[in-house]
Amino acid sequence: MKYIDEFQDPGLARRLLDDIHATVTRPWALMEVCGGQTHSIIRHGIDQLLPEEVELIHGPGCPVCVTPLEVIDKALEIASRPEVVFCSFGDMLRVPGTGRDLFQVRGEGGDVRVVYSPLDALRIAQQSPDREVVFFGIGFETTAPPNAMTVHQARKLGIENFSMLVSHVRVPPAIEAIMSSPSCRVQGFLAAGHVCSVMGVGEYPELAERFRVPIVVTGFEPLDILEGVRRAVRQLERGEHTVDNAYARAVRPEGNPAARTMLEDVFEVTDRAWRGIGVIPDSGWRLSSKYRDHDAEYRFAVGGIRTAEPAECRSGEVLQGLLKPHECEAFGTLCTPRTPLGATMVSSEGACAAYYLYRRLDLPATKAREASPVV
Amino acid sequence: MCLAVPGRVMDIEERDGTRMATVDFGGVVKEVCLEYLPDLQVGEYAIVHVGFALQRLDEESARQTLDLFAELGMLQEEFGDAWETAAMEAGVDPVEEVRKS
């Protein structure tokens, strides 16, 4: 599906592409920071439709991918305990920890359950007062408010057998870390629309000014992405670097104030390790001391678990846009969705999985089109 | 899991002191918490993520996004059976996995 007539509105897509082609005069590198955007780009061949001067670099926008190995190991340790019902979103089941994953823990007898919402886990805790129910709270700013509300509810309703293993991450410090790297090639950002629907755009002007980088809030549908690219390229060609909202139908400048207030109450900012990247200062949230009773890390004393990342997985470089997935030696051989070395291959939103699924190897555009399966 | 899916509010009720709604996502119906969008009304559309309405959306945008998600198989990914998916990825018999779950 790499043909423009398959877009939702081919006429509009053509006009956006024509405008980008007419605007661009020299090479520009843009980073999308949302795994959903990465998949949409690869699935629709947007990168191949753009002028060759415009390069899209895939950023660290998949929460499953960036969750560090030691947090997975903490989850595996807790989930293995006989008194525990361990609840998780489905896409964490196959993320490899050291030697195994949650899927295997269940095979070994652990009570691992998949939930759609953190509130489902809270309900299980209400219904099973004799069990310890733990929810695996990962994700970016979109997922953090639901998890914050769930802990708040647990406190309000006095549900003492509910706790959360929290490993939330924040986008702006990741942008800062990427732009501060000496090897950074990124000149513009497509900011993640759903993150901004919660947080608004207030955190970005300072970053845009300090790094002189345009930041365009973008949705993840094909036309949204083309529009985001068009606005970013226009700014770059004019030498501008402002924050622009190209996803106004879902993003208000102030975000969702009620959600932000709850985040401030339940969580506090902390340094957080990102898988394959390392510690980024102030890049995460943990439960604030007020909610320590519901913090699974303390309740099950797993805070001391420290795990080194495997050397053969280069997902850290992929997550920073320094390496394309197919440039990794393990890609498609040692590392496949069935035998993933790292989370970028196992997560449905990971860049490596997108490249594997859509057979995107280092082929010229026409060859890649022919090689792409109809899925 | 970081994607959010638009849905239409079918009805609203108070439960455990919390404003909850039944929301239709193109045929899949789920319980959704409205605490972050307390003035959302029946018939309106919102972007919903892991059981929480996070932002209002107009009907046309919501329908377009739902159509796209259905076409890309993302609704199945969001609401389908995660054990079955994991089993297939792991090369295990998915029927057996679903039976266990």
GROMACS .gro file of C-alpha atoms in nm:
model
  476
    1MET     CA    1   0.000   0.000   0.000
    2LYS     CA    2   0.245   0.261  -0.117
    3TYR     CA    3   0.027   0.440  -0.367
    4ILE     CA    4  -0.123   0.775  -0.311
    5ASP     CA    5  -0.465   0.671  -0.445
    6GLU     CA    6  -0.500   0.450  -0.139
    7PHE     CA    7  -0.493   0.748   0.097
    8GLN     CA    8  -0.819   0.846   0.262
    9ASP     CA    9  -0.831   1.161   0.049
   10PRO     CA   10  -0.588   1.112  -0.242
   11GLY     CA   11  -0.655   1.460  -0.379
   12LEU     CA   12  -0.560   1.627  -0.051
   13ALA     CA   13  -0.258   1.398  -0.010
   14ARG     CA   14  -0.140   1.496  -0.358
   15ARG     CA   15  -0.179   1.867  -0.283
   16LEU     CA   16   0.014   1.835   0.044
   17LEU     CA   17   0.291   1.640  -0.129
   18ASP     CA   18   0.307   1.888  -0.416
   19ASP     CA   19   0.342   2.170  -0.166
   20ILE     CA   20   0.622   1.989   0.019
   21HIS     CA   21   0.802   1.920  -0.310
   22ALA     CA   22   0.764   2.284  -0.414
   23THR     CA   23   0.887   2.414  -0.078
   24VAL     CA   24   1.195   2.204  -0.013
   25THR     CA   25   1.529   2.329  -0.144
   26ARG     CA   26   1.780   2.130   0.063
   27PRO     CA   27   1.805   1.827   0.294
   28TRP     CA   28   1.613   1.822   0.622
   29ALA     CA   29   1.588   1.552   0.890
   30LEU     CA   30   1.265   1.532   1.091
   31MET     CA   31   1.198   1.302   1.385
   32GLU     CA   32   0.855   1.161   1.467
   33VAL     CA   33   0.824   1.083   1.837
   34CYS     CA   34   0.519   0.855   1.828
   35GLY     CA   35   0.525   0.484   1.754
   36GLY     CA   36   0.180   0.509   1.596
   37GLN     CA   37   0.317   0.769   1.357
   38THR     CA   38   0.615   0.545   1.273
   39HIS     CA   39   0.384   0.260   1.178
   40SER     CA   40   0.159   0.486   0.976
   41ILE     CA   41   0.463   0.624   0.789
   42ILE     CA   42   0.601   0.282   0.704
   43ARG     CA   43   0.261   0.124   0.635
   44HIS     CA   44   0.165   0.395   0.387
   45GLY     CA   45   0.512   0.449   0.243
   46ILE     CA   46   0.499   0.817   0.335
   47ASP     CA   47   0.877   0.835   0.360
   48GLN     CA   48   0.899   0.709   0.001
   49LEU     CA   49   0.649   0.962  -0.128
   50LEU     CA   50   0.834   1.257   0.022
   51PRO     CA   51   1.109   1.440  -0.168
   52GLU     CA   52   1.443   1.270  -0.115
   53GLU     CA   53   1.564   1.581   0.070
   54VAL     CA   54   1.318   1.510   0.354
   55GLU     CA   55   1.432   1.228   0.581
   56LEU     CA   56   1.207   1.092   0.856
   57ILE     CA   57   1.394   0.958   1.158
   58HIS     CA   58   1.207   0.734   1.399
   59GLY     CA   59   1.229   0.847   1.760
   60PRO     CA   60   1.177   0.683   2.099
   61GLY     CA   61   0.798   0.697   2.080
   62CYS     CA   62   0.690   0.353   2.190
   63PRO     CA   63   0.637   0.311   2.564
   64VAL     CA   64   0.678  -0.065   2.548
   65CYS     CA   65   1.009  -0.023   2.366
   66VAL     CA   66   1.165   0.225   2.604
   67THR     CA   67   1.073   0.044   2.927
   68PRO     CA   68   1.413  -0.062   3.064
   69LEU     CA   69   1.507  -0.424   3.106
   70GLU     CA   70   1.538  -0.395   3.484
   71VAL     CA   71   1.175  -0.280   3.511
   72ILE     CA   72   1.068  -0.586   3.311
   73ASP     CA   73   1.275  -0.799   3.549
   74LYS     CA   74   1.100  -0.636   3.846
   75ALA     CA   75   0.764  -0.717   3.684
   76LEU     CA   76   0.868  -1.079   3.626
   77GLU     CA   77   0.981  -1.112   3.989
   78ILE     CA   78   0.652  -0.976   4.124
   79ALA     CA   79   0.437  -1.174   3.877
   80SER     CA   80   0.605  -1.498   3.983
   81ARG     CA   81   0.487  -1.470   4.343
   82PRO     CA   82   0.204  -1.705   4.434
   83GLU     CA   83  -0.001  -1.443   4.619
   84VAL     CA   84   0.004  -1.200   4.324
   85VAL     CA   85  -0.239  -1.138   4.040
   86PHE     CA   86  -0.026  -0.944   3.792
   87CYS     CA   87  -0.225  -0.728   3.549
   88SER     CA   88  -0.079  -0.574   3.237
   89PHE     CA   89  -0.166  -0.431   2.899
   90GLY     CA   90  -0.139  -0.703   2.636
   91ASP     CA   91   0.157  -0.560   2.452
   92MET     CA   92   0.388  -0.613   2.751
   93LEU     CA   93   0.342  -0.993   2.748
   94ARG     CA   94   0.624  -1.072   2.510
   95VAL     CA   95   0.872  -0.799   2.599
   96PRO     CA   96   1.187  -0.987   2.693
   97GLY     CA   97   1.328  -0.953   3.041
   98THR     CA   98   1.636  -1.147   3.146
   99GLY     CA   99   1.575  -1.495   3.009
  100ARG     CA  100   1.195  -1.485   2.992
  101ASP     CA  101   0.882  -1.272   2.955
  102LEU     CA  102   0.541  -1.238   3.123
  103PHE     CA  103   0.393  -1.488   2.878
  104GLN     CA  104   0.636  -1.751   3.004
  105VAL     CA  105   0.574  -1.657   3.368
  106ARG     CA  106   0.211  -1.748   3.317
  107GLY     CA  107   0.318  -2.074   3.158
  108GLU     CA  108   0.513  -2.145   3.477
  109GLY     CA  109   0.203  -2.092   3.688
  110GLY     CA  110   0.206  -1.718   3.754
  111ASP     CA  111  -0.134  -1.548   3.762
  112VAL     CA  112  -0.078  -1.296   3.482
  113ARG     CA  113  -0.386  -1.127   3.341
  114VAL     CA  114  -0.437  -0.891   3.051
  115VAL     CA  115  -0.656  -0.590   3.112
  116TYR     CA  116  -0.787  -0.321   2.879
  117SER     CA  117  -0.782  -0.050   3.145
  118PRO     CA  118  -0.606  -0.002   3.481
  119LEU     CA  119  -0.956   0.026   3.631
  120ASP     CA  120  -1.010  -0.341   3.534
  121ALA     CA  121  -0.715  -0.430   3.758
  122LEU     CA  122  -0.864  -0.226   4.041
  123ARG     CA  123  -1.193  -0.415   4.000
  124ILE     CA  124  -1.007  -0.747   4.023
  125ALA     CA  125  -0.853  -0.623   4.350
  126GLN     CA  126  -1.198  -0.533   4.483
  127GLN     CA  127  -1.329  -0.877   4.394
  128SER     CA  128  -1.027  -1.070   4.528
  129PRO     CA  129  -0.947  -0.922   4.871
  130ASP     CA  130  -0.730  -1.223   4.960
  131ARG     CA  131  -0.491  -1.164   4.667
  132GLU     CA  132  -0.231  -0.895   4.599
  133VAL     CA  133  -0.326  -0.730   4.270
  134VAL     CA  134  -0.046  -0.545   4.090
  135PHE     CA  135  -0.087  -0.335   3.777
  136PHE     CA  136   0.207  -0.272   3.543
  137GLY     CA  137   0.192   0.105   3.490
  138ILE     CA  138   0.403   0.200   3.192
  139GLY     CA  139   0.355   0.456   2.917
  140PHE     CA  140   0.393   0.818   2.815
  141GLU     CA  141   0.183   1.117   2.914
  142THR     CA  142  -0.124   0.966   2.748
  143THR     CA  143  -0.128   0.660   2.972
  144ALA     CA  144  -0.009   0.824   3.293
  145PRO     CA  145  -0.338   1.006   3.373
  146PRO     CA  146  -0.551   0.689   3.362
  147ASN     CA  147  -0.298   0.516   3.585
  148ALA     CA  148  -0.284   0.815   3.821
  149MET     CA  149  -0.663   0.817   3.851
  150THR     CA  150  -0.663   0.443   3.928
  151VAL     CA  151  -0.419   0.483   4.218
  152HIS     CA  152  -0.623   0.779   4.340
  153GLN     CA  153  -0.939   0.564   4.327
  154ALA     CA  154  -0.766   0.280   4.513
  155ARG     CA  155  -0.683   0.525   4.790
  156LYS     CA  156  -1.030   0.680   4.791
  157LEU     CA  157  -1.206   0.342   4.807
  158GLY     CA  158  -0.959   0.197   5.059
  159ILE     CA  159  -0.854  -0.092   4.833
  160GLU     CA  160  -0.538  -0.194   5.014
  161ASN     CA  161  -0.452  -0.503   4.808
  162PHE     CA  162  -0.393  -0.295   4.495
  163SER     CA  163  -0.054  -0.160   4.396
  164MET     CA  164   0.116  -0.038   4.080
  165LEU     CA  165   0.462  -0.097   3.936
  166VAL     CA  166   0.522   0.244   3.781
  167SER     CA  167   0.764   0.322   3.500
  168HIS     CA  168   0.620   0.625   3.324
  169VAL     CA  169   0.821   0.836   3.083
  170ARG     CA  170   0.791   1.196   2.961
  171VAL     CA  171   0.852   1.318   2.608
  172PRO     CA  172   1.010   1.667   2.654
  173PRO     CA  173   1.321   1.544   2.842
  174ALA     CA  174   1.369   1.281   2.568
  175ILE     CA  175   1.363   1.555   2.304
  176GLU     CA  176   1.614   1.748   2.511
  177ALA     CA  177   1.843   1.442   2.539
  178ILE     CA  178   1.822   1.374   2.165
  179MET     CA  179   1.899   1.736   2.074
  180SER     CA  180   2.187   1.750   2.323
  181SER     CA  181   2.365   1.451   2.171
  182PRO     CA  182   2.673   1.547   1.966
  183SER     CA  183   2.566   1.302   1.694
  184CYS     CA  184   2.215   1.446   1.666
  185ARG     CA  185   2.097   1.505   1.310
  186VAL     CA  186   1.739   1.601   1.393
  187GLN     CA  187   1.633   1.944   1.267
  188GLY     CA  188   1.261   1.932   1.332
  189PHE     CA  189   1.012   1.733   1.542
  190LEU     CA  190   0.669   1.593   1.475
  191ALA     CA  191   0.537   1.590   1.832
  192ALA     CA  192   0.301   1.312   1.941
  193GLY     CA  193  -0.060   1.427   1.912
  194HIS     CA  194  -0.212   1.217   2.187
  195VAL     CA  195   0.057   1.312   2.438
  196CYS     CA  196  -0.028   1.677   2.365
  197SER     CA  197  -0.402   1.612   2.396
  198VAL     CA  198  -0.326   1.559   2.767
  199MET     CA  199  -0.027   1.787   2.827
  200GLY     CA  200  -0.105   2.067   2.583
  201VAL     CA  201   0.182   2.242   2.408
  202GLY     CA  202   0.320   2.449   2.697
  203GLU     CA  203   0.632   2.238   2.750
  204TYR     CA  204   0.758   2.287   2.394
  205PRO     CA  205   0.827   2.658   2.324
  206GLU     CA  206   1.131   2.663   2.549
  207LEU     CA  207   1.276   2.356   2.373
  208ALA     CA  208   1.202   2.498   2.027
  209GLU     CA  209   1.377   2.823   2.120
  210ARG     CA  210   1.675   2.670   2.299
  211PHE     CA  211   1.757   2.419   2.025
  212ARG     CA  212   1.624   2.638   1.741
  213VAL     CA  213   1.411   2.347   1.625
  214PRO     CA  214   1.055   2.358   1.488
  215ILE     CA  215   0.813   2.136   1.680
  216VAL     CA  216   0.487   2.054   1.499
  217VAL     CA  217   0.215   1.875   1.695
  218THR     CA  218   0.099   1.600   1.458
  219GLY     CA  219  -0.165   1.326   1.446
  220PHE     CA  220  -0.090   0.979   1.315
  221GLU     CA  221  -0.322   0.939   1.021
  222PRO     CA  222  -0.144   0.960   0.684
  223LEU     CA  223  -0.283   1.301   0.597
  224ASP     CA  224  -0.199   1.432   0.946
  225ILE     CA  225   0.161   1.324   0.901
  226LEU     CA  226   0.190   1.485   0.557
  227GLU     CA  227   0.051   1.807   0.701
  228GLY     CA  228   0.297   1.790   0.995
  229VAL     CA  229   0.588   1.739   0.755
  230ARG     CA  230   0.464   2.022   0.533
  231ARG     CA  231   0.451   2.268   0.823
  232ALA     CA  232   0.790   2.160   0.962
  233VAL     CA  233   0.959   2.191   0.621
  234ARG     CA  234   0.803   2.535   0.568
  235GLN     CA  235   0.948   2.654   0.898
  236LEU     CA  236   1.290   2.509   0.825
  237GLU     CA  237   1.305   2.666   0.481
  238ARG     CA  238   1.216   3.004   0.634
  239GLY     CA  239   1.463   2.966   0.918
  240GLU     CA  240   1.184   2.960   1.179
  241HIS     CA  241   1.161   2.745   1.491
  242THR     CA  242   0.825   2.772   1.658
  243VAL     CA  243   0.568   2.535   1.807
  244ASP     CA  244   0.282   2.474   1.565
  245ASN     CA  245  -0.032   2.269   1.628
  246ALA     CA  246  -0.131   2.069   1.319
  247TYR     CA  247  -0.368   1.845   1.517
  248ALA     CA  248  -0.604   2.108   1.654
  249ARG     CA  249  -0.911   1.884   1.634
  250ALA     CA  250  -0.771   1.674   1.920
  251VAL     CA  251  -0.519   1.904   2.090
  252ARG     CA  252  -0.615   2.213   2.286
  253PRO     CA  253  -0.323   2.440   2.380
  254GLU     CA  254  -0.386   2.374   2.749
  255GLY     CA  255  -0.430   1.997   2.704
  256ASN     CA  256  -0.657   1.837   2.960
  257PRO     CA  257  -0.623   2.042   3.283
  258ALA     CA  258  -0.806   1.785   3.501
  259ALA     CA  259  -0.566   1.513   3.390
  260ARG     CA  260  -0.264   1.732   3.448
  261THR     CA  261  -0.382   1.820   3.798
  262MET     CA  262  -0.422   1.452   3.883
  263LEU     CA  263  -0.075   1.376   3.745
  264GLU     CA  264   0.075   1.639   3.974
  265ASP     CA  265  -0.105   1.494   4.275
  266VAL     CA  266  -0.024   1.126   4.225
  267PHE     CA  267   0.317   1.134   4.057
  268GLU     CA  268   0.644   1.316   4.100
  269VAL     CA  269   0.910   1.372   3.837
  270THR     CA  270   1.211   1.143   3.860
  271ASP     CA  271   1.517   1.043   3.659
  272ARG     CA  272   1.430   0.741   3.448
  273ALA     CA  273   1.635   0.488   3.253
  274TRP     CA  274   1.523   0.432   2.891
  275ARG     CA  275   1.588   0.096   2.737
  276GLY     CA  276   1.903   0.105   2.528
  277ILE     CA  277   1.957   0.475   2.597
  278GLY     CA  278   2.030   0.500   2.968
  279VAL     CA  279   1.919   0.747   3.231
  280ILE     CA  280   1.763   1.073   3.113
  281PRO     CA  281   1.727   1.329   3.395
  282ASP     CA  282   1.370   1.416   3.496
  283SER     CA  283   1.233   1.197   3.217
  284GLY     CA  284   0.991   0.991   3.419
  285TRP     CA  285   0.726   0.980   3.685
  286ARG     CA  286   0.702   0.768   3.996
  287LEU     CA  287   0.434   0.757   4.262
  288SER     CA  288   0.472   1.044   4.505
  289SER     CA  289   0.547   0.960   4.868
  290LYS     CA  290   0.180   1.025   4.955
  291TYR     CA  291   0.089   0.713   4.753
  292ARG     CA  292   0.381   0.493   4.861
  293ASP     CA  293   0.141   0.236   5.010
  294HIS     CA  294   0.031   0.157   4.655
  295ASP     CA  295   0.381   0.141   4.508
  296ALA     CA  296   0.459  -0.221   4.411
  297GLU     CA  297   0.830  -0.149   4.399
  298TYR     CA  298   0.826  -0.086   4.776
  299ARG     CA  299   0.558  -0.338   4.864
  300PHE     CA  300   0.751  -0.624   4.703
  301ALA     CA  301   1.099  -0.484   4.772
  302VAL     CA  302   1.219  -0.510   4.413
  303GLY     CA  303   1.383  -0.167   4.407
  304GLY     CA  304   1.726  -0.326   4.426
  305ILE     CA  305   1.699  -0.522   4.103
  306ARG     CA  306   1.957  -0.390   3.855
  307THR     CA  307   2.003  -0.544   3.511
  308ALA     CA  308   2.250  -0.465   3.235
  309GLU     CA  309   2.113  -0.434   2.882
  310PRO     CA  310   2.226  -0.702   2.633
  311ALA     CA  311   2.508  -0.583   2.407
  312GLU     CA  312   2.382  -0.743   2.086
  313CYS     CA  313   2.057  -0.542   2.080
  314ARG     CA  314   2.110  -0.200   1.926
  315SER     CA  315   1.760  -0.072   1.998
  316GLY     CA  316   1.905   0.223   2.188
  317GLU     CA  317   2.057   0.356   1.867
  318VAL     CA  318   1.734   0.286   1.679
  319LEU     CA  319   1.536   0.473   1.946
  320GLN     CA  320   1.763   0.776   1.913
  321GLY     CA  321   1.745   0.781   1.535
  322LEU     CA  322   2.115   0.696   1.499
  323LEU     CA  323   2.048   0.363   1.325
  324LYS     CA  324   1.771   0.238   1.097
  325PRO     CA  325   1.633  -0.102   1.208
  326HIS     CA  326   1.758  -0.294   0.905
  327GLU     CA  327   2.110  -0.160   0.959
  328CYS     CA  328   2.136  -0.371   1.278
  329GLU     CA  329   2.321  -0.699   1.214
  330ALA     CA  330   2.070  -0.898   1.418
  331PHE     CA  331   1.767  -0.762   1.229
  332GLY     CA  332   1.563  -1.040   1.072
  333THR     CA  333   1.815  -1.308   1.170
  334LEU     CA  334   1.890  -1.328   1.542
  335CYS     CA  335   1.609  -1.085   1.609
  336THR     CA  336   1.255  -1.136   1.476
  337PRO     CA  337   0.909  -1.083   1.632
  338ARG     CA  338   0.916  -1.451   1.733
  339THR     CA  339   1.262  -1.429   1.889
  340PRO     CA  340   1.301  -1.061   1.980
  341LEU     CA  341   1.624  -0.936   2.131
  342GLY     CA  342   1.470  -0.606   2.227
  343ALA     CA  343   1.138  -0.439   2.268
  344THR     CA  344   1.156  -0.241   1.943
  345MET     CA  345   1.102  -0.573   1.766
  346VAL     CA  346   0.834  -0.717   1.991
  347SER     CA  347   0.613  -0.415   2.037
  348SER     CA  348   0.352  -0.357   1.771
  349GLU     CA  349   0.453   0.009   1.780
  350GLY     CA  350   0.828  -0.051   1.762
  351ALA     CA  351   1.032   0.072   1.466
  352CYS     CA  352   1.201  -0.268   1.418
  353ALA     CA  353   0.864  -0.446   1.412
  354ALA     CA  354   0.735  -0.194   1.155
  355TYR     CA  355   1.033  -0.257   0.930
  356TYR     CA  356   1.001  -0.634   0.972
  357LEU     CA  357   0.626  -0.641   0.917
  358TYR     CA  358   0.638  -0.432   0.604
  359ARG     CA  359   0.960  -0.588   0.473
  360ARG     CA  360   1.135  -0.255   0.463
  361LEU     CA  361   1.496  -0.336   0.389
  362ASP     CA  362   1.748  -0.102   0.239
  363LEU     CA  363   1.598  -0.111  -0.107
  364PRO     CA  364   1.536   0.165  -0.358
  365ALA     CA  365   1.182   0.296  -0.333
  366THR     CA  366   1.046   0.102  -0.630
  367LYS     CA  367   1.198  -0.228  -0.513
  368ALA     CA  368   1.063  -0.174  -0.162
  369ARG     CA  369   0.718  -0.127  -0.308
  370GLU     CA  370   0.740  -0.456  -0.492
  371ALA     CA  371   0.877  -0.635  -0.185
  372SER     CA  372   0.604  -0.505   0.045
  373PRO     CA  373   0.341  -0.766   0.121
  374VAL     CA  374  -0.026  -0.682   0.101
  375VAL     CA  375  -0.133  -0.692   0.465
  376MET     CA  376  -0.111   0.079   2.364
  377CYS     CA  377  -0.022   0.447   2.331
  378LEU     CA  378  -0.280   0.495   2.059
  379ALA     CA  379  -0.615   0.626   2.162
  380VAL     CA  380  -0.935   0.536   1.985
  381PRO     CA  381  -1.236   0.762   1.925
  382GLY     CA  382  -1.567   0.641   2.059
  383ARG     CA  383  -1.927   0.759   2.097
  384VAL     CA  384  -2.087   0.793   2.440
  385MET     CA  385  -2.397   0.572   2.464
  386ASP     CA  386  -2.497   0.629   2.826
  387ILE     CA  387  -2.358   0.774   3.147
  388GLU     CA  388  -2.390   0.669   3.509
  389GLU     CA  389  -2.232   0.736   3.846
  390ARG     CA  390  -2.050   0.438   4.000
  391ASP     CA  391  -1.848   0.436   4.325
  392GLY     CA  392  -1.864   0.816   4.309
  393THR     CA  393  -1.708   0.811   3.963
  394ARG     CA  394  -1.860   0.929   3.635
  395MET     CA  395  -1.857   0.633   3.397
  396ALA     CA  396  -1.989   0.585   3.043
  397THR     CA  397  -2.064   0.306   2.801
  398VAL     CA  398  -1.877   0.390   2.481
  399ASP     CA  399  -1.910   0.243   2.133
  400PHE     CA  400  -1.588   0.204   1.932
  401GLY     CA  401  -1.718   0.108   1.590
  402GLY     CA  402  -1.905  -0.192   1.728
  403VAL     CA  403  -1.688  -0.277   2.029
  404VAL     CA  404  -1.848  -0.150   2.350
  405LYS     CA  405  -1.642  -0.068   2.661
  406GLU     CA  406  -1.678   0.098   3.000
  407VAL     CA  407  -1.503   0.434   3.004
  408CYS     CA  408  -1.419   0.672   3.288
  409LEU     CA  409  -1.528   1.034   3.230
  410GLU     CA  410  -1.351   1.193   3.527
  411TYR     CA  411  -1.115   1.381   3.294
  412LEU     CA  412  -1.398   1.505   3.067
  413PRO     CA  413  -1.680   1.541   3.319
  414ASP     CA  414  -1.910   1.746   3.095
  415LEU     CA  415  -1.907   1.498   2.806
  416GLN     CA  416  -2.265   1.413   2.706
  417VAL     CA  417  -2.444   1.116   2.551
  418GLY     CA  418  -2.400   1.119   2.172
  419GLU     CA  419  -2.068   1.308   2.182
  420TYR     CA  420  -1.737   1.162   2.065
  421ALA     CA  421  -1.410   1.154   2.256
  422ILE     CA  422  -1.061   1.017   2.223
  423VAL     CA  423  -1.040   0.728   2.467
  424HIS     CA  424  -0.722   0.569   2.595
  425VAL     CA  425  -0.708   0.261   2.821
  426GLY     CA  426  -1.059   0.322   2.944
  427PHE     CA  427  -1.042   0.700   2.997
  428ALA     CA  428  -1.191   0.976   2.782
  429LEU     CA  429  -0.911   1.229   2.733
  430GLN     CA  430  -1.032   1.483   2.476
  431ARG     CA  431  -1.345   1.570   2.279
  432LEU     CA  432  -1.349   1.505   1.907
  433ASP     CA  433  -1.595   1.610   1.636
  434GLU     CA  434  -1.804   1.335   1.481
  435GLU     CA  435  -1.653   1.351   1.133
  436SER     CA  436  -1.293   1.324   1.260
  437ALA     CA  437  -1.393   1.042   1.491
  438ARG     CA  438  -1.559   0.844   1.213
  439GLN     CA  439  -1.265   0.891   0.977
  440THR     CA  440  -1.020   0.772   1.240
  441LEU     CA  441  -1.236   0.472   1.331
  442ASP     CA  442  -1.257   0.372   0.963
  443LEU     CA  443  -0.881   0.399   0.928
  444PHE     CA  444  -0.817   0.195   1.245
  445ALA     CA  445  -1.056  -0.075   1.127
  446GLU     CA  446  -0.879  -0.089   0.791
  447LEU     CA  447  -0.533  -0.112   0.951
  448GLY     CA  448  -0.646  -0.381   1.196
  449MET     CA  449  -0.575  -0.150   1.491
  450LEU     CA  450  -0.916  -0.206   1.652
  451GLN     CA  451  -0.838  -0.576   1.661
  452GLU     CA  452  -0.500  -0.495   1.815
  453GLU     CA  453  -0.656  -0.273   2.082
  454PHE     CA  454  -0.960  -0.485   2.169
  455GLY     CA  455  -0.868  -0.833   2.041
  456ASP     CA  456  -0.733  -1.124   2.243
  457ALA     CA  457  -0.382  -1.041   2.361
  458TRP     CA  458  -0.308  -1.402   2.466
  459GLU     CA  459  -0.391  -1.524   2.118
  460THR     CA  460  -0.162  -1.262   1.963
  461ALA     CA  461   0.120  -1.342   2.207
  462ALA     CA  462   0.079  -1.715   2.145
  463MET     CA  463   0.100  -1.670   1.770
  464GLU     CA  464   0.409  -1.454   1.807
  465ALA     CA  465   0.567  -1.711   2.036
  466GLY     CA  466   0.484  -1.997   1.801
  467VAL     CA  467   0.250  -2.159   2.056
  468ASP     CA  468  -0.096  -2.299   1.975
  469PRO     CA  469  -0.325  -1.993   2.010
  470VAL     CA  470  -0.638  -2.201   2.077
  471GLU     CA  471  -0.472  -2.355   2.382
  472GLU     CA  472  -0.363  -2.011   2.508
  473VAL     CA  473  -0.709  -1.864   2.474
  474ARG     CA  474  -0.854  -2.162   2.660
  475LYS     CA  475  -0.614  -2.102   2.951
  476SER     CA  476  -0.688  -1.730   2.977
   0.00000   0.00000   0.00000
